[in-house]
Coordinates of C-alpha atoms in Angstrom, one line a residue:
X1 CA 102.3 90.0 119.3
X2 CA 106.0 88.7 119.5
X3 CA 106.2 86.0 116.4
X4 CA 104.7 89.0 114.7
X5 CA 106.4 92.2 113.7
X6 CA 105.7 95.5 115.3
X7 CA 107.6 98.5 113.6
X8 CA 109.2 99.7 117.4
X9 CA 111.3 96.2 117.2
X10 CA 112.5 97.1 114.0
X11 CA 115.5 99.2 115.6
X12 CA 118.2 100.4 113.1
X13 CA 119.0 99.3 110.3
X14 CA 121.1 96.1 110.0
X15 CA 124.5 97.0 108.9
X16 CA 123.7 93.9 106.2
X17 CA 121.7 96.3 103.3
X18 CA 120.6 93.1 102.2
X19 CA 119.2 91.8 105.5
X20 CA 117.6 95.0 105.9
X21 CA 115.7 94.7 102.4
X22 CA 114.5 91.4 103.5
X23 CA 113.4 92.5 107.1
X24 CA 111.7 95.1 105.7
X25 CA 110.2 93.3 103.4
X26 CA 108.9 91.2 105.9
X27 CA 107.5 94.0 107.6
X28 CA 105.8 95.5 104.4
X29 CA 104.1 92.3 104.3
X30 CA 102.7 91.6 108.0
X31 CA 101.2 95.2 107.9
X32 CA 99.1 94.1 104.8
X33 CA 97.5 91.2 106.5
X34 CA 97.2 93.0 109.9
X35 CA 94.1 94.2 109.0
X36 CA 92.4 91.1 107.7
X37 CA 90.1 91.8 104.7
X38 CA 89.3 94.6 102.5
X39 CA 88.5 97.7 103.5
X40 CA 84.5 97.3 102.7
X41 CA 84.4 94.1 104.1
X42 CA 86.0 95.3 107.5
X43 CA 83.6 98.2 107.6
X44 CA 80.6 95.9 107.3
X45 CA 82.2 94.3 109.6
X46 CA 81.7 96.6 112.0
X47 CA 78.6 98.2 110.7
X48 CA 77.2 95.0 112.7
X49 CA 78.3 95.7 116.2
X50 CA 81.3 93.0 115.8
X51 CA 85.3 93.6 116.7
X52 CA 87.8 92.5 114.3
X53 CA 89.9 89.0 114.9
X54 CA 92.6 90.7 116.5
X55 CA 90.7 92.9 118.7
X56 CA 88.5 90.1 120.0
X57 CA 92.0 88.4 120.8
X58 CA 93.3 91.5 122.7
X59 CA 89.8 92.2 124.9
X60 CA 90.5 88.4 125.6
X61 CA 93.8 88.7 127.0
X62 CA 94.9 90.1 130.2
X63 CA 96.1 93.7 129.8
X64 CA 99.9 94.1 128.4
X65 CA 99.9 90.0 128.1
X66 CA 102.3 89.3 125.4
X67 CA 100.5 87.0 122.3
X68 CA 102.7 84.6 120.1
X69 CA 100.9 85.2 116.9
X70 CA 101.9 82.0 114.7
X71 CA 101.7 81.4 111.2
X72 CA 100.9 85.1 110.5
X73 CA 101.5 85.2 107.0
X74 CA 99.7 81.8 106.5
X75 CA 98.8 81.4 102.3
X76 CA 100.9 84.6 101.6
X77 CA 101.2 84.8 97.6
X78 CA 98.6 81.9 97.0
X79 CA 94.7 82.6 96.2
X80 CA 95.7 85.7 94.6
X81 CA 95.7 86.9 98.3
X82 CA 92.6 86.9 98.6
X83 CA 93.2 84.8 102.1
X84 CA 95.4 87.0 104.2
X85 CA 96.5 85.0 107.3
X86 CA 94.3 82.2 105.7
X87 CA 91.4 84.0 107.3
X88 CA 92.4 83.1 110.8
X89 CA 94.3 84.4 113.7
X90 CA 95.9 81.7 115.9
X91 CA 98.3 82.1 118.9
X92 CA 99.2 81.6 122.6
X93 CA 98.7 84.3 125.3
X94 CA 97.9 84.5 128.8
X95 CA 94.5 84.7 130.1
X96 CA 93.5 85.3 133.9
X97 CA 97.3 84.3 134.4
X98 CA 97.7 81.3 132.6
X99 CA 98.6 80.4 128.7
X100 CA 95.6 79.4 126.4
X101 CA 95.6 78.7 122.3
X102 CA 93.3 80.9 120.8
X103 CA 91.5 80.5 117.5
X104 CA 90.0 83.5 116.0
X105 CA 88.2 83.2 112.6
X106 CA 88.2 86.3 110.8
X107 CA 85.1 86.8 109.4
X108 CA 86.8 89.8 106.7
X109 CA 88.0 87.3 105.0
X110 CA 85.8 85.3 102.4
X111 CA 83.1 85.3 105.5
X112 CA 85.8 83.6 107.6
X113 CA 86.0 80.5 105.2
X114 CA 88.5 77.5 105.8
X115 CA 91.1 76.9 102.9
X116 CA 93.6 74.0 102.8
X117 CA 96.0 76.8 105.0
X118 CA 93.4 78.1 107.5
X119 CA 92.7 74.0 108.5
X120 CA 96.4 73.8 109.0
X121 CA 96.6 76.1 111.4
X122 CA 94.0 75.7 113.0
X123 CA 95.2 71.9 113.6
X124 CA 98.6 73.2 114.0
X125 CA 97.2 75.1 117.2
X126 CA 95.3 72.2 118.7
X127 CA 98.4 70.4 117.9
X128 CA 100.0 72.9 120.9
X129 CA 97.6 72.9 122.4
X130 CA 97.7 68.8 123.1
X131 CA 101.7 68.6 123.2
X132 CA 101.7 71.3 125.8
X133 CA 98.2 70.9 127.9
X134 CA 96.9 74.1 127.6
X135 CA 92.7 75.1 127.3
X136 CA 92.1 76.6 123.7
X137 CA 89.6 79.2 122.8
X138 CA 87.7 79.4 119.8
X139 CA 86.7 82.4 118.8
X140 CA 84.0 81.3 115.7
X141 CA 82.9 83.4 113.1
X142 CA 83.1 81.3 110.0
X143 CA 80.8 80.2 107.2
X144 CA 82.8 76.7 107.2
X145 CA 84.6 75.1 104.3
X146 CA 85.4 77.6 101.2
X147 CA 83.1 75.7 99.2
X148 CA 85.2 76.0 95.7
X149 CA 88.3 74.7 97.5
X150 CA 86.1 71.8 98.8
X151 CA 88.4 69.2 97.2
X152 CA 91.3 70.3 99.0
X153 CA 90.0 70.4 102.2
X154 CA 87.1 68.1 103.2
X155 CA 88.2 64.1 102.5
X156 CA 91.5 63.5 103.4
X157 CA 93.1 62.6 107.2
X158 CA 94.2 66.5 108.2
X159 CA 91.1 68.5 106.0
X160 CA 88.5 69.8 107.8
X161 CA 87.5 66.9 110.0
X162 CA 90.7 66.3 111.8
X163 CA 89.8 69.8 114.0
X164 CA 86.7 67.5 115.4
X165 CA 88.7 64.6 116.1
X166 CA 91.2 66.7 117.4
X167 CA 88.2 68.0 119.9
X168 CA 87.2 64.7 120.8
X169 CA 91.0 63.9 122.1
X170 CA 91.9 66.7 123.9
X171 CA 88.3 66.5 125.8
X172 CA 89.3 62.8 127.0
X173 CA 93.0 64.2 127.5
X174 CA 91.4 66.6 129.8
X175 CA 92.4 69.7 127.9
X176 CA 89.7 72.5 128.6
X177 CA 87.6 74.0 125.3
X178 CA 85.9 77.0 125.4
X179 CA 84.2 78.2 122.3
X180 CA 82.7 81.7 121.5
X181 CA 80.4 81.5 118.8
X182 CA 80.4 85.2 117.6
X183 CA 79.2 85.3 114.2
X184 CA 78.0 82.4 111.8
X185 CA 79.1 78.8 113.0
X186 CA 77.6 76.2 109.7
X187 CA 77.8 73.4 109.0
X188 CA 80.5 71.1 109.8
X189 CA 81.8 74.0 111.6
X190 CA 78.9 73.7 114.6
X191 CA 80.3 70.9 115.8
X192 CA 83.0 73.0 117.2
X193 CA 81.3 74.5 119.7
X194 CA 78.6 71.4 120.4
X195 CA 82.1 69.7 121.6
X196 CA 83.3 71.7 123.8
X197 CA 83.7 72.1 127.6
X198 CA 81.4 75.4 127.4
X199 CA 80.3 77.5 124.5
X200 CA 78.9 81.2 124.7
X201 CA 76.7 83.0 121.6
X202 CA 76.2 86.5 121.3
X203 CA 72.6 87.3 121.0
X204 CA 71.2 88.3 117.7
X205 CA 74.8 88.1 116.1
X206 CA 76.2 84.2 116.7
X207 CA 74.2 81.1 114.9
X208 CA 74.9 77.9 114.9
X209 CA 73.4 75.2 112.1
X210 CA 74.1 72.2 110.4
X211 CA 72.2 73.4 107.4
X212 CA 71.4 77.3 106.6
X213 CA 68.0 78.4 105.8
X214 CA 68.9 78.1 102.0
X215 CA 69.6 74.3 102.6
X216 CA 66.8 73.6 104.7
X217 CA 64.4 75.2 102.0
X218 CA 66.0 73.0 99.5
X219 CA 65.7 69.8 101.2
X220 CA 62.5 70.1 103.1
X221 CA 60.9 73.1 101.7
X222 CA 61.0 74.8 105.1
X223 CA 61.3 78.9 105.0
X224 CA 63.2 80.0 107.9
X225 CA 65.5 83.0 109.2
X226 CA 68.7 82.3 110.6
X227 CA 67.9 83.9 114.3
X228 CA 64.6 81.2 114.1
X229 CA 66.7 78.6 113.0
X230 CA 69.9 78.6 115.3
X231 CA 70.4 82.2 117.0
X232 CA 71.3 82.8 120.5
X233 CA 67.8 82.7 122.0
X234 CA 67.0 79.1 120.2
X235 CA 70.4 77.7 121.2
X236 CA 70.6 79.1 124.9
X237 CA 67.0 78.5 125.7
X238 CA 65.7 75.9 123.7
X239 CA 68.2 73.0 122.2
X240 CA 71.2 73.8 125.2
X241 CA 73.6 74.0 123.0
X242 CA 75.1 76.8 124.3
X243 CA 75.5 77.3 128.1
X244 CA 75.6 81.2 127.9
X245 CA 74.1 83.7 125.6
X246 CA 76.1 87.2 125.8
X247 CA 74.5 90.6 125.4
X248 CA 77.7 91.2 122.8
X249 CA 81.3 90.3 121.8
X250 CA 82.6 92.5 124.7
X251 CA 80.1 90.7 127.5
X252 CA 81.1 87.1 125.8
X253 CA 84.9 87.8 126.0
X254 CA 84.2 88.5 129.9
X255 CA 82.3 85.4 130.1
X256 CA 85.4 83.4 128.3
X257 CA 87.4 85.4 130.9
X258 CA 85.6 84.0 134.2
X259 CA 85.6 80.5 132.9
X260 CA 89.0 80.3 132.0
X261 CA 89.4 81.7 135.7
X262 CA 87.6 78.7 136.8
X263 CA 89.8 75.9 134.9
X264 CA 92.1 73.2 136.8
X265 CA 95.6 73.9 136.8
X266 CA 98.0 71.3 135.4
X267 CA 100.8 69.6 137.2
X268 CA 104.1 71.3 135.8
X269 CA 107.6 70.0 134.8
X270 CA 110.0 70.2 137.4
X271 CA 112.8 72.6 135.5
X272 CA 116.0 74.0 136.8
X273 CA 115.1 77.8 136.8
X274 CA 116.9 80.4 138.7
X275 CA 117.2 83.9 138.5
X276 CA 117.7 85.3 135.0
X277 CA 120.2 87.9 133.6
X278 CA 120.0 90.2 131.0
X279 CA 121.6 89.5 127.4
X280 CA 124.9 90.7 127.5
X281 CA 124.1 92.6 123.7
X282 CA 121.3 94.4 122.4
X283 CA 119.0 91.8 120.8
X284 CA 119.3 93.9 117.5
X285 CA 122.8 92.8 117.2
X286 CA 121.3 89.8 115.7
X287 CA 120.4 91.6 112.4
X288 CA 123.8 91.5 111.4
X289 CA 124.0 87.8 111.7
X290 CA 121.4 86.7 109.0
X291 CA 123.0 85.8 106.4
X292 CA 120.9 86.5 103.4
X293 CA 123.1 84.6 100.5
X294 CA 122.6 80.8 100.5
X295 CA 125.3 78.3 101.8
X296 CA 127.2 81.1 103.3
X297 CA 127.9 80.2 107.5
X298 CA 126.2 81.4 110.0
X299 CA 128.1 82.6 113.3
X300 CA 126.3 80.9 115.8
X301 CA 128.5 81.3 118.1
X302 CA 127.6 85.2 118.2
X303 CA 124.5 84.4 118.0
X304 CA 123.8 82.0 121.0
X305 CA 126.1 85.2 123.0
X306 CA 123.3 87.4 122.0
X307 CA 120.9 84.8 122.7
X308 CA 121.6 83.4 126.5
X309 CA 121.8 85.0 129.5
X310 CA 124.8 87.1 130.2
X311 CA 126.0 86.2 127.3
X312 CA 127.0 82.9 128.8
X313 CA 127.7 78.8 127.4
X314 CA 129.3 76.3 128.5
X315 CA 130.0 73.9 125.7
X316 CA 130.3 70.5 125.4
X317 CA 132.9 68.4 124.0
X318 CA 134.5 72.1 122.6
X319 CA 137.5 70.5 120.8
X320 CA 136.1 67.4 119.2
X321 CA 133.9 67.4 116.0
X322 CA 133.9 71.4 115.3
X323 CA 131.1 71.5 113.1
X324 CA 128.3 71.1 115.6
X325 CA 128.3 73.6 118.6
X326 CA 126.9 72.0 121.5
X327 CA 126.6 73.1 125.4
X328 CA 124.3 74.4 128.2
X329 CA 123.4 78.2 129.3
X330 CA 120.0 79.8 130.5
X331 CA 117.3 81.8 128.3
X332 CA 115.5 84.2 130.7
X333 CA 117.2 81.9 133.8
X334 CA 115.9 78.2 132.5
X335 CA 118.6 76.5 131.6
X336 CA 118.7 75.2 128.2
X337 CA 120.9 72.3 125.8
X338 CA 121.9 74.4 122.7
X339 CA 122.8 72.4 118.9
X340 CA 123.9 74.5 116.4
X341 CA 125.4 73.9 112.8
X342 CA 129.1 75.2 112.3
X343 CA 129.4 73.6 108.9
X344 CA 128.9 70.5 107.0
X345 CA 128.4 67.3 108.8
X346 CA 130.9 64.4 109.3
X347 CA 130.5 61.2 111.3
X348 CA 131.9 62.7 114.4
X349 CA 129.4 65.7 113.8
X350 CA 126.7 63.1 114.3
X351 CA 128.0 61.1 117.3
X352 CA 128.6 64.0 119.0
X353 CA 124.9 65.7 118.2
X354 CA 123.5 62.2 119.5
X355 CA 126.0 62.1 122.5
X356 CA 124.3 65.5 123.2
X357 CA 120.6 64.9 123.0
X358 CA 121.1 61.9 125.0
X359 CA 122.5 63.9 127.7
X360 CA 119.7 66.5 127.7
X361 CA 116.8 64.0 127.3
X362 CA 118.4 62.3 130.8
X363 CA 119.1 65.4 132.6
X364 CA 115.3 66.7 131.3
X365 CA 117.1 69.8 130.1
X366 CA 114.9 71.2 127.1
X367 CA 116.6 72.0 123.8
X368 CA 117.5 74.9 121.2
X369 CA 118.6 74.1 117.3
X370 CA 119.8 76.6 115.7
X371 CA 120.4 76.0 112.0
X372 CA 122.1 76.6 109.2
X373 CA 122.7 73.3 107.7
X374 CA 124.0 71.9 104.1
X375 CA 123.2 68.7 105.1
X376 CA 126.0 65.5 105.6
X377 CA 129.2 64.9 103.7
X378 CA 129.0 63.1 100.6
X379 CA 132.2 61.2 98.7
X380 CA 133.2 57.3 98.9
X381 CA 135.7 57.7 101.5
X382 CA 133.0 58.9 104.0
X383 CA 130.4 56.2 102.9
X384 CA 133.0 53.6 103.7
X385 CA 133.1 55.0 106.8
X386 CA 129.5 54.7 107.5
X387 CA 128.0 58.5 107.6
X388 CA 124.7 57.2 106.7
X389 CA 125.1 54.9 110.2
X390 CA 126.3 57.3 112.1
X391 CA 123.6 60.4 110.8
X392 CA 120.8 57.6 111.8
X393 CA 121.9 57.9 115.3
X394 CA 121.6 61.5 115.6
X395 CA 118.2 61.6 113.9
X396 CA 116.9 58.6 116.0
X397 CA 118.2 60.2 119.1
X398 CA 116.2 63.5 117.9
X399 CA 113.0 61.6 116.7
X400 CA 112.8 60.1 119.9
X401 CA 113.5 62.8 122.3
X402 CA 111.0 63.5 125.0
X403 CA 112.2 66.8 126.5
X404 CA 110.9 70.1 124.3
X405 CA 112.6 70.9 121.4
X406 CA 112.4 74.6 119.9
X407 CA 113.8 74.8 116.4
X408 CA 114.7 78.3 114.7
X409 CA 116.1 78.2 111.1
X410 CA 118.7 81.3 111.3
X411 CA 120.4 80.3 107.6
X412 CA 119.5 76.9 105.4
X413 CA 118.0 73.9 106.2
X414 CA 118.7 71.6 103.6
X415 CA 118.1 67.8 102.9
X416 CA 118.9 65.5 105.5
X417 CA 120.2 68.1 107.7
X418 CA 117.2 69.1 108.4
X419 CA 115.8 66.0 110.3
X420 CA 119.1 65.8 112.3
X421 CA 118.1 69.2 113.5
X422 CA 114.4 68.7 114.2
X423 CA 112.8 70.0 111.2
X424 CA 108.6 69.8 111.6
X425 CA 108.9 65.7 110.1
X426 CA 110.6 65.7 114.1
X427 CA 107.9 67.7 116.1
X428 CA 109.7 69.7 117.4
X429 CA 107.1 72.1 120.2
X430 CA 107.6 75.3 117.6
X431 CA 109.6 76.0 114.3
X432 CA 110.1 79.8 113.7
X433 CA 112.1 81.2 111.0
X434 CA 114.4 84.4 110.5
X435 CA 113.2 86.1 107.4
X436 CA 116.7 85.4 105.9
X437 CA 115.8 81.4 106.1
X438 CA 115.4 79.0 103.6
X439 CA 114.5 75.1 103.8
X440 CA 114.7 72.7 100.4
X441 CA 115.9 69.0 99.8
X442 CA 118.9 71.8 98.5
X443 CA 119.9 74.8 97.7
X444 CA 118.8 76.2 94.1
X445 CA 122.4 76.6 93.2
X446 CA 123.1 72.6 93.6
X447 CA 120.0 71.6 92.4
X448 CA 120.0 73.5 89.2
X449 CA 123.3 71.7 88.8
X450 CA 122.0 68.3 89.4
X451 CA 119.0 68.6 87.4
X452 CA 121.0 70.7 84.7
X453 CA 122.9 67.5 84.2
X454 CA 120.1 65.5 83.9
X455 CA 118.4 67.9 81.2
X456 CA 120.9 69.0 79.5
X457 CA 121.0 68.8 75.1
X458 CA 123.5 66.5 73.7
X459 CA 125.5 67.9 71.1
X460 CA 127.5 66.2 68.2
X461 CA 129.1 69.1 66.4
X462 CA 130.8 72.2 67.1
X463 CA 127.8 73.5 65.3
X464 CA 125.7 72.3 68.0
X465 CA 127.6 73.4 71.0
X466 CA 126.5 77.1 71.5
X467 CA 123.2 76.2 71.9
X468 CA 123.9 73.4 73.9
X469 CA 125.4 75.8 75.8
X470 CA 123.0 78.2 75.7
X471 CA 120.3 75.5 76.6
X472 CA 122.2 74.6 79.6
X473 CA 122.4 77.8 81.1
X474 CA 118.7 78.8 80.6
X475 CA 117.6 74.9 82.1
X476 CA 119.9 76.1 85.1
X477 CA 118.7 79.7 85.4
X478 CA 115.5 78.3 85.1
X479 CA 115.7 75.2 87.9
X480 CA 117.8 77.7 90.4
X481 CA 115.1 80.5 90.1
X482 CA 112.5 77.9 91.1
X483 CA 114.4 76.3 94.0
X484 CA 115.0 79.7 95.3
X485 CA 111.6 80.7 95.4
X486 CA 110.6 77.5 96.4
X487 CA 113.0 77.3 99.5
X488 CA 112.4 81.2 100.6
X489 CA 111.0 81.5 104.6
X490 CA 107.4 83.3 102.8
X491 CA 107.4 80.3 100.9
X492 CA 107.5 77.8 103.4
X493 CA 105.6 80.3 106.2
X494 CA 102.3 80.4 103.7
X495 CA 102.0 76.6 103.7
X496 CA 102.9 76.3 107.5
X497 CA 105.9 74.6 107.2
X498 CA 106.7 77.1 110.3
X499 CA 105.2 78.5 113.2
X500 CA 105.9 82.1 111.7
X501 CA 108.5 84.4 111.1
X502 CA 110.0 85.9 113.1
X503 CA 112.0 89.2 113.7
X504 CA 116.0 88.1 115.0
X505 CA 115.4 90.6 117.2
X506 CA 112.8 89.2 119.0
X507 CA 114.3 85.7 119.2
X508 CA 115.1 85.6 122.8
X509 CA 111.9 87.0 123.7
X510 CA 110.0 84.2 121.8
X511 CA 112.2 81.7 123.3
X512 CA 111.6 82.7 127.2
X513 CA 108.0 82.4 126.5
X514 CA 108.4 79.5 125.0
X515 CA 110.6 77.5 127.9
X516 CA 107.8 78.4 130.1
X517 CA 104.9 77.3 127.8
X518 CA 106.5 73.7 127.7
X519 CA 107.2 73.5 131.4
X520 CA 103.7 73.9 131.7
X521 CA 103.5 69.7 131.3
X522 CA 105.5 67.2 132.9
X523 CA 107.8 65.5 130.3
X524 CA 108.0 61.6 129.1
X525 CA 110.4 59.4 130.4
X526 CA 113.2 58.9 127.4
X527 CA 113.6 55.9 126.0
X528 CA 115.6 55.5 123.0
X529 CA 115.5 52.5 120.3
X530 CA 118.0 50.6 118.6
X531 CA 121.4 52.2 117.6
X532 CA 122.9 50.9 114.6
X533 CA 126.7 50.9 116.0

């Protein structure tokens, strides 16, 4: 599970103590939601003949396939953590050959109940799902919406209807669905596998209702079991709607298996792919390249060395506008545009960022951002000389690129900077973060001095001035602590800001499987808008 951390890609300890606390951290973490709920709940769990989330996800792959767990650590510190990975497993792995998004409730948690968080990613995977073409599993096993949260999560455009809409596109956009209906499907939540391609229930374990037997004896009176009302016999035998009934999760994984087997392949994206080389440095070099204190600079340059093929780039206008890195290599032998911050932006930064995209969205030449970004310069003599004009061009030339973008935040990502660099407002195909990583309108350390300014006390006598003092600096210890904790990569990867964090170490690994997850579509024709010049 590659977005996710596994303690043999650890590898020694970064020569950055700091980095390493944070890595480990990370690590600490992951393990805790690894096994999904608590202990008593797993065991019941099993007690009842099911596998757990994960191991439904691995019988479901083919054997050794890699899986891109995303969003791992999904509403992390929130719900007194009483949600670990927001009670669902989502990802991308290969099945009978080919890539499929899976969604696995996990019914250790709360009964496998959706929060505000587990909607999200379970959106944010049909979401890949739709930009990429590929068939998505659901693996259900969910009592539906977490009824106290119901306020969050059932009204607005993304709650808990948007995953049925979402359904009802990807069947007309001729993206196969395949559910598995392995434990309790209510509610709402049995529309999921009424609108899909082909649905299998495990006999005497799945169920699928609108309204439980507790609801149906308050409206009509009616006493029923939940095998009589919507089990696998009713459902596969009587109403149809389910088109196989499995002896048990093992037999309905194998099911899944030979209709995925049986699925229409999708025409790909013509890419310029040859023969990859190995990294010219160990991929745990990259430790020592997170930078763990804010608005320190990131040396990309090492990095994308570590990153590419033989350790190989060719950059692009090398001498002009310094602060932007920009040029071509190959990532596992698909050749790739990289953008990556250098330092603060000026106009030329901009120009030569759009220059850039242009050129990759023409050639259909996908695209890496790396970033670490403070965001654009600021002072009169460069808003006479029109940075705001010349930013817009680089974000328009971004927000209407048609070749994949992959974004990984290695340092900062801060205010405006980050929609130059195709933060998630830009859709970029997937976000990961380092653990290092932060993202904010800006840093904690400028915006406790903004806001300090705004806050502070104002004193009239000498008498006056120490506390004023005093006040300031508690207002700006106060603000900064905030922004820091509010800009952290487990901050923004439990409201899925992200599609995970992830190990540097594993970057280029995540990144080969991700060049050949978006070739698996041909790509738009680019057509970009109006440049204010």
């Amino acid at each position: 599970m590659l977005a996710s951390p596994t303690e043999d890609t650890m590898g020694e300890p970064s020569s950055s103590e700091s980095f390493d606390k944070v890595l480990r951290e990370f690590y600490r973490r992951y393990k805790r939601v690894l096994n999904g709920g608590s202990e008593k709940a797993v065991a019941l769990h099993r007690s009842r003949g099911k596998l757990t989330a994960r191991e439904r996800i691995e019988r479901l792959l083919d054997k050794d396939a890699p899986f891109v767990e995303l969003s791992a650590l999904a509403a992390i510190g929130q719900y007194d953590d009483q949600f670990p990975s927001a009670g669902v497993v989502t990802g991308i792995g290969k099945v009978q050959g080919r890539f499929v998004v899976i969604v696995a409730n996990d019914a250790t948690v709360k009964g496998g109940t959706y929060v505000r968080e587990t909607i999200r990613k379970h959106i944010r995977a049909q979401e890949i799902a739709i930009d990429n073409h590929l068939p998505a599993v659901y693996l259900v096993d969910s009592g539906g919406i977490f009824l106290p949260e119901q306020a969050r999560v059932f009204p607005d455009r993304d709650d808990f209807g948007r995953i049925f809409s979402n359904q009802a596109r990807m069947s007309a956009m001729n993206i196969p669905q395949v559910a598995v209906v392995m434990g309790s499907c209510t509610a709402g939540g049995a529309y999921i596998p009424a609108m899909c391609d082909e649905s299998i229930i495990v006999k005497n374990q799945g169920t699928i209702f609108i309204g439980g037997p507790p609801l149906v004896k308050a409206a009509t009176g009616e006493e029923v079991s939940d095998e009589e009302l919507g089990g696998g016999e009713v459902h596969a035998r009587i109403s149809g709607v389910v088109d196989h009934l499995a002896d048990d999760d093992v037999h309905a994984l194998e099911i899944c298996r030979d209709i995925i087997s049986s699925l229409p392949i999708t025409e790909p994206q013509v890419v310029n792919r040859v023969h990859a080389k190995d990294a010219a440095f160990s991929s745990e070099e990259l430790h020592n390249y997170a930078v763990v204190k804010p608005n320190l600079p990131v040396d990309h340059k090492a990095i994308i060395e570590r990153l590419v093929d033989g350790g190989e780039f060719h950059p692009f206008k090398q001498e002009y506008a310094k602060t932007i890195i920009t040029g071509f290599a190959r990532i596992d032998g698909y050749q790739v545009g990289i953008i990556a911050n250098n330092g603060v932006v000026f106009g030329e930064t901009a120009r030569k960022a759009a220059h850039f995209v242009q050129l990759c969205n023409y050639r259909k030449i996908p695209m890496i951002f790396l970033q670490n970004i403070t965001g654009f310069i600021v002072g009169k003599k460069y808003e006479h000389e029109g940075i705001a004009r010349d930013g817009a061009k680089w974000i328009h030339a971004v927000a209407t690129s048609t070749v994949p973008i992959i974004s990984i935040v290695t340092g900062g990502s801060y205010g405006a900077g980050n929609y130059a660099m195709a933060g998630r407002a830009f859709d970029p195909r997937f976000l990961f973060m380092w653990p290092n990583a932060r993202i904010g309108v800006m840093g904690g350390e400028q915006a406790a001095k903004v806001l300090t300014q705004l806050k502070k006390p104002k004193g009239k006598n000498g008498a006056e001035h120490n506390e004023k003092a005093k006040s300031e600096e508690e207002i700006y210890n106060e603000i900064k602590a905030r922004y820091d904790y509010e800009s952290s990569a487990m901050y923004s990867t439990s409201r899925i800001w992200d599609d995970g964090i992830i190990d540097p170490a594993n970057t280029r690994k995540i990144l080969s499987i991700a060049l050949e997850i978006v070739s698996l579509k041909k790509w738009p024709e680019f057509r970009s808008g109006v440049y204010r010049m």
